[in-house]
Tab-separated table of C-alpha atoms and ligand atoms in Angstrom:
chain	number	residue	atom	x	y	z
G	1	MET	CA	27.307	9.410	-13.257
G	2	HIS	CA	26.055	8.019	-16.443
G	3	PRO	CA	27.895	4.703	-17.167
G	4	SER	CA	29.017	6.055	-20.626
G	5	ARG	CA	30.884	8.786	-18.950
G	6	ALA	CA	32.462	6.481	-16.222
G	7	GLU	CA	33.609	4.192	-19.029
G	8	ARG	CA	35.942	6.974	-20.254
G	9	PHE	CA	37.860	6.833	-16.954
G	10	PRO	CA	40.125	3.679	-16.989
G	11	PHE	CA	43.396	4.433	-18.792
G	12	LEU	CA	43.667	0.832	-19.798
G	13	PRO	CA	40.598	-0.819	-21.244
G	14	ALA	CA	38.569	-2.199	-18.348
G	15	ALA	CA	35.256	-2.138	-16.730
G	16	PRO	CA	34.599	1.298	-15.098
G	17	PRO	CA	35.338	1.339	-11.344
G	18	LEU	CA	33.194	2.769	-8.618
G	19	THR	CA	32.413	6.442	-9.004
G	20	ILE	CA	32.902	8.377	-5.722
G	21	VAL	CA	30.956	11.589	-5.395
G	22	ASP	CA	31.578	12.411	-1.772
G	23	ALA	CA	33.543	11.447	1.257
G	24	ILE	CA	32.583	12.060	4.849
G	25	GLY	CA	34.371	10.834	8.126
G	26	ASN	CA	35.673	7.409	7.333
G	27	HIS	CA	33.321	6.703	4.507
G	28	LEU	CA	33.343	7.192	0.610
G	29	ILE	CA	29.979	7.772	-1.002
G	30	THR	CA	29.235	6.419	-4.414
G	31	ASP	CA	27.104	7.822	-7.151
G	32	ASP	CA	24.484	5.140	-6.388
G	33	GLY	CA	24.305	5.995	-2.766
G	34	ARG	CA	26.561	3.286	-1.294
G	35	ARG	CA	28.656	4.212	1.867
G	36	ILE	CA	32.002	2.423	1.617
G	37	LEU	CA	33.817	2.074	4.904
G	38	ASP	CA	37.352	3.052	4.216
G	39	GLY	CA	39.487	0.571	6.221
G	40	ALA	CA	42.679	1.616	4.399
G	41	GLY	CA	42.492	5.405	4.423
G	42	GLY	CA	42.574	5.177	0.582
G	43	ALA	CA	46.197	4.145	0.231
G	44	VAL	CA	46.955	4.563	3.941
G	45	VAL	CA	46.726	8.348	3.404
G	46	ASN	CA	43.561	9.592	5.101
G	47	ASN	CA	44.261	10.252	8.813
G	48	ILE	CA	41.976	13.178	9.954
G	49	GLY	CA	38.930	11.866	8.198
G	50	TYR	CA	37.120	13.130	5.029
G	51	GLY	CA	35.192	16.282	4.602
G	52	ARG	CA	36.912	18.492	7.151
G	53	PRO	CA	35.700	22.066	6.750
G	54	GLU	CA	38.775	23.271	8.527
G	55	ILE	CA	40.864	22.185	5.558
G	56	ALA	CA	38.526	23.905	2.975
G	57	GLU	CA	39.005	27.062	4.967
G	58	ALA	CA	42.769	26.816	5.216
G	59	MET	CA	42.869	26.368	1.372
G	60	THR	CA	41.824	29.966	0.992
G	61	LYS	CA	45.140	31.053	2.655
G	62	ALA	CA	47.395	29.695	-0.114
G	63	LEU	CA	49.005	32.131	-2.464
G	64	PRO	CA	46.954	32.825	-5.598
G	65	GLY	CA	49.053	31.000	-8.009
G	66	TYR	CA	52.461	29.239	-8.671
G	67	VAL	CA	55.698	30.288	-6.926
G	68	VAL	CA	58.838	28.707	-8.092
G	69	PRO	CA	60.274	26.429	-5.387
G	70	LEU	CA	63.429	28.550	-4.848
G	71	PHE	CA	61.360	31.217	-3.088
G	72	ALA	CA	60.297	31.144	0.599
G	73	THR	CA	56.592	31.603	1.280
G	74	GLU	CA	54.694	31.899	4.570
G	75	ALA	CA	53.186	28.437	4.042
G	76	ARG	CA	56.470	26.761	3.229
G	77	VAL	CA	58.270	28.287	6.295
G	78	SER	CA	55.336	27.517	8.653
G	79	LEU	CA	55.349	23.934	7.638
G	80	ILE	CA	59.090	23.535	8.065
G	81	GLU	CA	58.815	25.165	11.476
G	82	ARG	CA	55.960	22.955	12.643
G	83	LEU	CA	57.712	19.735	11.367
G	84	VAL	CA	61.149	20.534	12.762
G	85	ASP	CA	59.976	22.019	16.038
G	86	ARG	CA	57.171	19.599	16.948
G	87	TRP	CA	57.179	16.463	14.805
G	88	LEU	CA	60.440	15.278	13.358
G	89	PRO	CA	62.915	13.085	15.428
G	90	PRO	CA	65.597	15.326	16.939
G	91	GLY	CA	68.422	16.257	14.748
G	92	LEU	CA	66.382	16.487	11.468
G	93	THR	CA	66.525	20.170	10.964
G	94	ARG	CA	66.390	20.628	7.206
G	95	ALA	CA	63.351	20.219	4.957
G	96	MET	CA	62.365	20.316	1.412
G	97	PHE	CA	58.999	19.540	-0.169
G	98	VAL	CA	58.157	17.460	-3.256
G	99	GLY	CA	55.053	16.172	-4.922
G	100	GLY	CA	54.665	12.674	-3.344
G	101	GLY	CA	56.348	9.567	-1.876
G	102	SER	CA	58.307	8.314	-4.922
G	103	GLU	CA	59.735	11.807	-5.655
G	104	SER	CA	60.851	11.984	-2.039
G	105	VAL	CA	62.703	8.692	-2.326
G	106	ASP	CA	64.198	9.732	-5.615
G	107	THR	CA	65.377	12.916	-4.112
G	108	ALA	CA	66.857	11.172	-1.013
G	109	MET	CA	68.913	8.787	-3.254
G	110	ARG	CA	70.267	11.824	-5.265
G	111	ILE	CA	71.187	13.500	-2.014
G	112	VAL	CA	73.106	10.364	-0.894
G	113	ARG	CA	75.111	10.565	-4.244
G	114	GLN	CA	75.669	14.391	-3.886
G	115	TYR	CA	76.790	13.939	-0.257
G	116	HIS	CA	79.445	11.414	-1.110
G	117	LEU	CA	80.619	13.190	-4.244
G	118	ALA	CA	80.934	16.429	-2.189
G	119	LYS	CA	83.106	14.501	0.352
G	120	GLY	CA	85.349	13.111	-2.386
G	121	ASN	CA	83.814	9.639	-2.506
G	122	PRO	CA	82.544	9.123	-6.048
G	123	ASP	CA	82.471	5.339	-5.691
G	124	LYS	CA	80.185	5.384	-2.656
G	125	TRP	CA	76.836	5.860	-4.446
G	126	ARG	CA	74.942	2.582	-4.230
G	127	VAL	CA	71.805	2.693	-1.985
G	128	VAL	CA	70.840	-0.644	-0.416
G	129	GLY	CA	67.274	-1.718	0.193
G	130	ARG	CA	65.647	-4.679	1.871
G	131	ALA	CA	64.473	-7.910	0.476
G	132	ILE	CA	60.857	-7.094	1.328
G	133	SER	CA	60.122	-3.402	0.507
G	134	TYR	CA	58.437	-0.877	-1.539
G	135	HIS	CA	59.605	2.686	-2.143
G	136	GLY	CA	57.733	3.962	-5.132
G	137	ALA	CA	57.102	3.718	-8.769
G	138	THR	CA	59.889	5.781	-10.369
G	139	LEU	CA	62.782	3.754	-11.777
G	140	ALA	CA	65.168	4.620	-8.973
G	141	SER	CA	62.589	3.939	-6.170
G	142	LEU	CA	61.517	0.704	-7.898
G	143	ALA	CA	65.203	-0.389	-8.119
G	144	VAL	CA	66.076	0.245	-4.533
G	145	ALA	CA	63.065	-1.802	-3.461
G	146	ASN	CA	62.051	-5.413	-3.923
G	147	HIS	CA	58.341	-5.575	-4.738
G	148	ASP	CA	58.739	-8.329	-7.237
G	149	ARG	CA	55.315	-7.980	-9.025
G	150	ARG	CA	55.670	-4.223	-9.312
G	151	ARG	CA	59.193	-4.570	-10.672
G	152	ALA	CA	58.702	-7.486	-12.909
G	153	PRO	CA	58.105	-5.759	-16.292
G	154	PHE	CA	60.949	-3.212	-15.759
G	155	GLY	CA	63.843	-5.521	-14.937
G	156	PRO	CA	66.353	-4.399	-17.578
G	157	MET	CA	65.602	-0.738	-16.761
G	158	LEU	CA	66.319	-1.038	-12.986
G	159	LEU	CA	69.855	-0.501	-11.274
G	160	ASP	CA	70.940	-3.719	-9.669
G	161	LEU	CA	71.134	-2.614	-6.047
G	162	PRO	CA	71.867	-4.913	-3.052
G	163	LYS	CA	69.013	-6.134	-0.812
G	164	VAL	CA	69.415	-7.055	2.820
G	165	ASP	CA	67.501	-9.205	5.357
G	166	PRO	CA	64.412	-7.249	6.454
G	167	LEU	CA	64.316	-8.798	9.960
G	168	ASP	CA	67.758	-9.856	11.013
G	169	ALA	CA	70.221	-6.955	11.517
G	170	ASP	CA	73.283	-9.263	11.699
G	171	GLN	CA	72.487	-10.887	8.460
G	172	ALA	CA	71.828	-7.331	6.828
G	173	ILE	CA	75.187	-6.161	8.085
G	174	LYS	CA	76.920	-9.314	6.589
G	175	THR	CA	75.358	-8.586	3.247
G	176	ILE	CA	76.529	-5.007	3.157
G	177	GLU	CA	79.979	-6.029	4.349
G	178	SER	CA	80.174	-8.598	1.556
G	179	GLU	CA	79.140	-5.848	-0.959
G	180	ASP	CA	81.997	-3.634	0.222
G	181	PRO	CA	80.831	-0.662	2.387
G	182	ALA	CA	83.229	1.605	0.586
G	183	THR	CA	80.788	1.424	-2.373
G	184	ILE	CA	77.649	1.796	-0.254
G	185	GLY	CA	76.389	5.300	0.137
G	186	GLY	CA	73.023	4.773	1.773
G	187	LEU	CA	70.523	2.228	3.263
G	188	ILE	CA	66.787	2.851	2.885
G	189	MET	CA	64.242	1.052	5.167
G	190	GLU	CA	60.540	1.311	6.058
G	191	PRO	CA	60.042	1.259	9.864
G	192	VAL	CA	57.028	-1.021	9.244
G	193	ILE	CA	57.011	-2.745	5.885
G	194	GLY	CA	53.822	-1.663	4.343
G	195	ALA	CA	52.603	-2.599	0.794
G	196	SER	CA	55.110	-5.332	0.100
G	197	GLY	CA	54.947	-7.008	3.460
G	198	ALA	CA	51.499	-6.290	4.943
G	199	ALA	CA	52.875	-4.430	8.048
G	200	ILE	CA	56.006	-6.383	9.017
G	201	VAL	CA	57.571	-5.016	12.138
G	202	PRO	CA	61.269	-5.642	12.668
G	203	PRO	CA	62.653	-6.696	16.061
G	204	GLU	CA	63.873	-4.253	18.719
G	205	ASP	CA	67.517	-4.468	17.802
G	206	TYR	CA	67.089	-3.971	13.999
G	207	TRP	CA	67.114	-0.254	13.645
G	208	PRO	CA	69.685	0.520	16.412
G	209	LYS	CA	72.190	-2.051	15.043
G	210	LEU	CA	71.910	-0.782	11.584
G	211	ARG	CA	72.038	2.853	12.830
G	212	ARG	CA	75.327	2.008	14.539
G	213	PHE	CA	76.730	0.199	11.411
G	214	CYS	CA	75.763	3.030	9.083
G	215	CYS	CA	77.591	5.533	11.359
G	216	GLU	CA	80.753	3.553	11.346
G	217	HIS	CA	80.802	3.385	7.580
G	218	ASP	CA	79.507	6.768	6.635
G	219	ILE	CA	76.452	5.098	5.110
G	220	LEU	CA	73.318	7.548	5.090
G	221	LEU	CA	70.395	5.794	6.739
G	222	ILE	CA	67.206	6.821	5.117
G	223	ALA	CA	63.999	6.118	6.807
G	224	ASP	CA	61.083	5.782	4.394
G	225	GLU	CA	58.149	7.158	6.356
G	226	VAL	CA	55.901	7.644	3.436
G	227	MET	CA	53.495	5.277	4.982
G	228	THR	CA	54.487	5.183	8.662
G	229	GLY	CA	54.907	8.922	9.160
G	230	VAL	CA	52.833	11.552	10.910
G	231	GLY	CA	51.230	9.407	13.540
G	232	ARG	CA	50.202	6.422	11.563
G	233	THR	CA	51.901	4.006	13.899
G	234	GLY	CA	50.822	5.658	17.000
G	235	LYS	CA	53.956	7.708	17.439
G	236	LYS	CA	54.781	10.766	15.511
G	237	PHE	CA	57.261	8.828	13.218
G	238	GLY	CA	57.845	5.120	12.935
G	239	VAL	CA	61.468	5.364	13.930
G	240	ASP	CA	60.407	6.779	17.240
G	241	HIS	CA	59.561	3.289	18.251
G	242	TRP	CA	63.222	2.408	18.085
G	243	GLY	CA	64.554	5.830	19.290
G	244	VAL	CA	66.690	6.250	16.153
G	245	THR	CA	67.414	9.455	14.171
G	246	PRO	CA	68.029	8.660	10.569
G	247	ASP	CA	70.270	10.826	8.360
G	248	LEU	CA	67.554	11.373	5.912
G	249	LEU	CA	63.653	10.884	6.396
G	250	VAL	CA	61.099	10.877	3.604
G	251	GLY	CA	57.407	11.322	4.143
G	252	SER	CA	54.258	11.746	2.228
G	253	LYS	CA	50.770	10.136	2.229
G	254	GLY	CA	49.245	11.450	5.483
G	255	LEU	CA	51.394	14.664	5.492
G	256	ALA	CA	48.410	16.564	4.147
G	257	GLY	CA	45.779	14.111	5.135
G	258	GLY	CA	45.143	13.260	1.586
G	259	TYR	CA	43.701	16.775	0.918
G	260	ALA	CA	46.686	17.654	-1.240
G	261	ALA	CA	49.704	15.862	-2.932
G	262	ILE	CA	52.854	16.490	-0.988
G	263	GLY	CA	56.072	14.731	0.024
G	264	GLY	CA	58.860	15.849	2.260
G	265	VAL	CA	62.608	15.181	2.477
G	266	PHE	CA	64.236	15.804	5.727
G	267	ALA	CA	67.878	15.690	6.827
G	268	THR	CA	70.332	16.482	9.530
G	269	ASP	CA	72.827	19.458	9.355
G	270	ALA	CA	75.628	16.839	8.860
G	271	VAL	CA	74.037	15.614	5.607
G	272	VAL	CA	73.430	19.078	4.103
G	273	ALA	CA	76.721	20.633	5.254
G	274	PRO	CA	78.898	19.212	2.424
G	275	LEU	CA	76.354	20.365	-0.170
G	276	ALA	CA	76.243	24.000	0.991
G	277	GLY	CA	76.434	26.343	-2.002
G	278	GLY	CA	75.258	23.700	-4.441
G	279	ASN	CA	71.684	22.753	-5.131
G	280	VAL	CA	69.348	19.724	-4.830
G	281	MET	CA	67.170	19.503	-7.965
G	282	TYR	CA	63.547	20.281	-7.391
G	283	PHE	CA	60.515	19.396	-9.362
G	284	THR	CA	58.256	22.080	-10.839
G	285	PHE	CA	55.642	21.526	-8.108
G	286	SER	CA	57.858	21.019	-5.127
G	287	GLY	CA	56.601	22.958	-2.198
G	288	ASN	CA	53.374	23.772	-3.860
G	289	ASP	CA	51.841	26.480	-1.648
G	290	LEU	CA	48.413	25.105	-1.381
G	291	ALA	CA	49.855	21.682	-0.467
G	292	CYS	CA	51.924	23.333	2.348
G	293	VAL	CA	49.054	25.220	3.684
G	294	ILE	CA	46.891	21.999	3.877
G	295	ALA	CA	49.762	19.991	5.385
G	296	ASP	CA	50.356	22.543	8.109
G	297	ARG	CA	46.567	22.544	8.916
G	298	THR	CA	46.447	18.741	8.878
G	299	LEU	CA	49.351	18.669	11.403
G	300	GLU	CA	47.658	21.199	13.566
G	301	ILE	CA	44.407	19.141	13.605
G	302	LEU	CA	46.416	16.152	14.504
G	303	GLU	CA	47.921	18.061	17.423
G	304	ASP	CA	44.651	19.774	18.551
G	305	GLU	CA	42.682	16.509	18.598
G	306	ASP	CA	45.505	14.398	20.027
G	307	LEU	CA	45.039	12.093	17.050
G	308	VAL	CA	48.446	10.410	17.328
G	309	ALA	CA	47.592	9.017	20.631
G	310	ARG	CA	44.116	8.008	19.094
G	311	ALA	CA	45.944	6.128	16.330
G	312	ALA	CA	47.666	4.129	19.070
G	313	THR	CA	44.460	3.312	21.061
G	314	GLN	CA	42.249	2.669	18.035
G	315	GLY	CA	45.149	0.674	16.573
G	316	SER	CA	45.041	-1.546	19.690
G	317	ARG	CA	41.298	-1.951	19.316
G	318	LEU	CA	41.491	-2.802	15.671
G	319	ARG	CA	44.311	-5.286	16.257
G	320	ALA	CA	42.301	-6.979	18.962
G	321	ALA	CA	39.186	-7.018	16.798
G	322	LEU	CA	41.005	-8.701	14.015
G	323	GLU	CA	42.824	-11.134	16.297
G	324	THR	CA	39.542	-12.279	17.900
G	325	ARG	CA	38.220	-13.079	14.540
G	326	LEU	CA	41.317	-14.374	12.840
G	327	ALA	CA	43.789	-15.667	15.227
G	328	ASP	CA	42.670	-19.392	14.841
G	329	HIS	CA	41.785	-18.978	11.188
G	330	PRO	CA	43.727	-21.684	9.201
G	331	ASN	CA	44.506	-19.286	6.355
G	332	VAL	CA	45.797	-16.429	8.523
G	333	SER	CA	49.368	-16.771	9.666
G	334	GLU	CA	49.605	-13.375	11.522
G	335	VAL	CA	47.808	-10.275	12.430
G	336	ARG	CA	50.608	-7.576	12.956
G	337	GLY	CA	51.775	-3.996	12.710
G	338	LEU	CA	51.906	-0.841	14.846
G	339	GLY	CA	49.211	1.696	15.679
G	340	LEU	CA	46.842	2.008	12.768
G	341	LEU	CA	49.185	0.322	10.241
G	342	LEU	CA	48.111	-3.246	10.590
G	343	GLY	CA	48.354	-6.274	8.343
G	344	VAL	CA	47.002	-9.726	8.070
G	345	GLU	CA	49.165	-12.282	6.272
G	346	LEU	CA	47.088	-14.897	4.271
G	347	VAL	CA	48.518	-18.410	3.752
G	348	GLY	CA	47.645	-21.541	1.860
G	349	ASP	CA	45.520	-24.574	2.614
G	350	GLY	CA	46.391	-27.919	4.072
G	351	GLU	CA	49.428	-29.415	5.560
G	352	THR	CA	51.883	-28.107	3.002
G	353	GLY	CA	50.384	-24.535	3.390
G	354	ALA	CA	50.821	-24.196	-0.306
G	355	SER	CA	50.623	-20.600	-1.121
G	356	PHE	CA	47.883	-18.883	-3.223
G	357	GLY	CA	50.608	-17.038	-4.887
G	358	GLY	CA	48.966	-13.597	-4.699
G	359	LYS	CA	45.751	-14.881	-6.198
G	360	LEU	CA	43.774	-14.769	-2.924
G	361	THR	CA	44.254	-11.040	-1.983
G	362	PRO	CA	42.411	-9.502	-4.860
G	363	LEU	CA	39.456	-11.774	-4.305
G	364	VAL	CA	39.364	-10.720	-0.709
G	365	VAL	CA	39.425	-7.042	-1.582
G	366	GLU	CA	36.705	-7.606	-4.156
G	367	GLU	CA	34.506	-9.365	-1.627
G	368	ALA	CA	35.105	-6.623	1.006
G	369	LEU	CA	34.178	-4.010	-1.633
G	370	ALA	CA	30.896	-5.974	-2.286
G	371	ARG	CA	30.255	-5.645	1.422
G	372	ASP	CA	30.892	-1.868	1.202
G	373	CYS	CA	34.396	-1.847	2.725
G	374	TRP	CA	37.721	-0.924	1.309
G	375	ILE	CA	40.828	-2.878	2.349
G	376	TYR	CA	44.179	-2.448	0.816
G	377	PRO	CA	45.837	-5.309	-0.996
G	378	ALA	CA	49.407	-6.039	0.066
G	379	GLY	CA	52.161	-8.586	-0.314
G	380	SER	CA	55.029	-9.492	-2.607
G	381	GLY	CA	57.772	-12.206	-2.795
G	382	GLY	CA	57.939	-14.110	0.498
G	383	VAL	CA	54.547	-12.625	1.556
G	384	PRO	CA	52.498	-13.343	-1.492
G	385	ASP	CA	48.973	-12.649	-0.016
G	386	GLY	CA	48.254	-9.909	2.550
G	387	LEU	CA	45.830	-7.252	3.592
G	388	LEU	CA	46.765	-3.875	4.945
G	389	PHE	CA	44.603	-1.718	7.171
G	390	GLY	CA	45.227	2.041	7.683
G	391	PRO	CA	42.006	3.912	8.358
G	392	GLY	CA	41.672	7.459	9.477
G	393	PHE	CA	42.622	7.977	13.126
G	394	THR	CA	39.115	9.217	13.729
G	395	ILE	CA	37.759	5.653	13.140
G	396	THR	CA	35.033	4.727	15.776
G	397	ASP	CA	34.785	1.457	17.829
G	398	GLU	CA	31.617	0.536	15.899
G	399	GLU	CA	33.473	1.084	12.518
G	400	ILE	CA	36.398	-1.101	13.818
G	401	ASP	CA	33.959	-3.906	14.606
G	402	ARG	CA	32.274	-3.679	11.184
G	403	LEU	CA	35.681	-3.659	9.500
G	404	ALA	CA	36.819	-6.705	11.343
G	405	ASP	CA	33.495	-8.504	10.694
G	406	ILE	CA	33.601	-7.746	6.918
G	407	THR	CA	37.349	-8.899	6.858
G	408	LEU	CA	36.530	-12.290	8.228
G	409	GLU	CA	33.493	-12.672	5.854
G	410	SER	CA	35.543	-11.658	2.815
G	411	ILE	CA	38.474	-13.964	3.570
G	412	ASP	CA	36.042	-16.882	3.801
G	413	ALA	CA	34.080	-15.850	0.729
G	414	ALA	CA	37.360	-15.377	-1.274
G	415	LEU	CA	38.529	-18.843	-0.103
G	416	ALA	CA	35.348	-20.476	-1.237
G	417	ARG	CA	35.902	-18.977	-4.687
G	418	VAL	CA	39.580	-19.802	-4.987
G	419	ARG	CA	38.959	-23.344	-3.973
G	420	SER	CA	36.080	-23.834	-6.411
G	421	ARG	CA	38.153	-22.903	-9.423
S	1	LIG	C1	56.961	3.079	2.000
S	1	LIG	C2	56.503	3.755	0.703
S	1	LIG	N1	57.463	4.581	0.134
S	1	LIG	C3	57.206	5.204	-1.122
S	1	LIG	C4	55.972	5.028	-1.620
S	1	LIG	C5	55.667	5.855	-2.903
S	1	LIG	O1	54.749	6.881	-2.672
S	1	LIG	P1	53.905	7.540	-3.856
S	1	LIG	O2	52.959	6.450	-4.371
S	1	LIG	O3	53.288	8.687	-3.229
S	1	LIG	O4	54.783	7.890	-4.954
S	1	LIG	C6	54.937	4.283	-1.016
S	1	LIG	C7	53.654	4.121	-1.625
S	1	LIG	O5	52.868	3.231	-1.328
S	1	LIG	C8	55.185	3.625	0.155
S	1	LIG	O6	54.350	2.830	0.772
């Protein structure tokens, strides 16, 4: 693409970014012929690999135009059937589709309010989040999360919602008790804390203890599986690692493999029963037929090629490859995560370990890109610098080794730059 055309792309004045003209397997192809190894599946979205002809073929089956979200279509119903019958944790029987992750979180927060209103509890509306979390870019999803850098400019516009300990269930429960559970309608949690924490995995007792506590206080437990869902962690959904069924589960990202924009809101019968006869507001493009067709085909490909199991095995390989190169690195505190959602936490130099305060991560990402590899920047608050890995489940052993090699080289190159400043 001619540079003068690429310059029109950035919304805010900035140098034009890379121009991508094609994508195949786990690589993005630039207009000047570079092959960028995608170590993050874009934004932890790509799971079945790029350039799938089956998806192109499936697209032709979508209805030829817009259908208001109120009406059933073959694509919408097929997707609900596949998700409820084969994918979702038992008990999640109701499904509606939206346009993406933030919309799914917003919708779940509205359902919490509607549920308690319908049960005659108008004061039980606050939704609790965690001290390290990201749930989206709408004002409600920003408010319920705690990604400090992303929230910073919007402080006065955000509801002040309680935040609980992300790793210690007893502490989390104490905080909710001190906030008065009678005013708490919901609790939202990522099974593995992604963008804000670089793949933090809570301990074994975390989800079960909070599940029990929420049941005791009629607090709706929302699993935010936007990043962890549809096989990413090596199981169908992240909560499957803890054997817990939430009251509401939201998903997006990999649901249509990145070939279409879609999010889902899933609920138990007990959540929707009090709302019967009412309605849950939809967005104009909720349940877009093309997106539903593509999501259904994506899930079918994941099933046919046993790709969830592959996310587990390739996840172990990638983790081992990263650990081999980084475990003893003085600026790496941990390699962590589940399946193919892995993170590397970066820490400061010297005895004090003084943090780079978020300044190291973008340099590492830049260095990786210069070496034809895309790694996702992560971190916020108590985890200022981190890297997130979430490649397609089709990633090969050779690609894994290259990704790990480039990660180490990029960290060292970025450290050299940050120290010379
Ligand atoms: C856990 C989680 N929830 C919600 C979102 C928001 O999704 P979207 O960007 O599709 O609105 C994200 C995005 O990264 C996410 O990681």
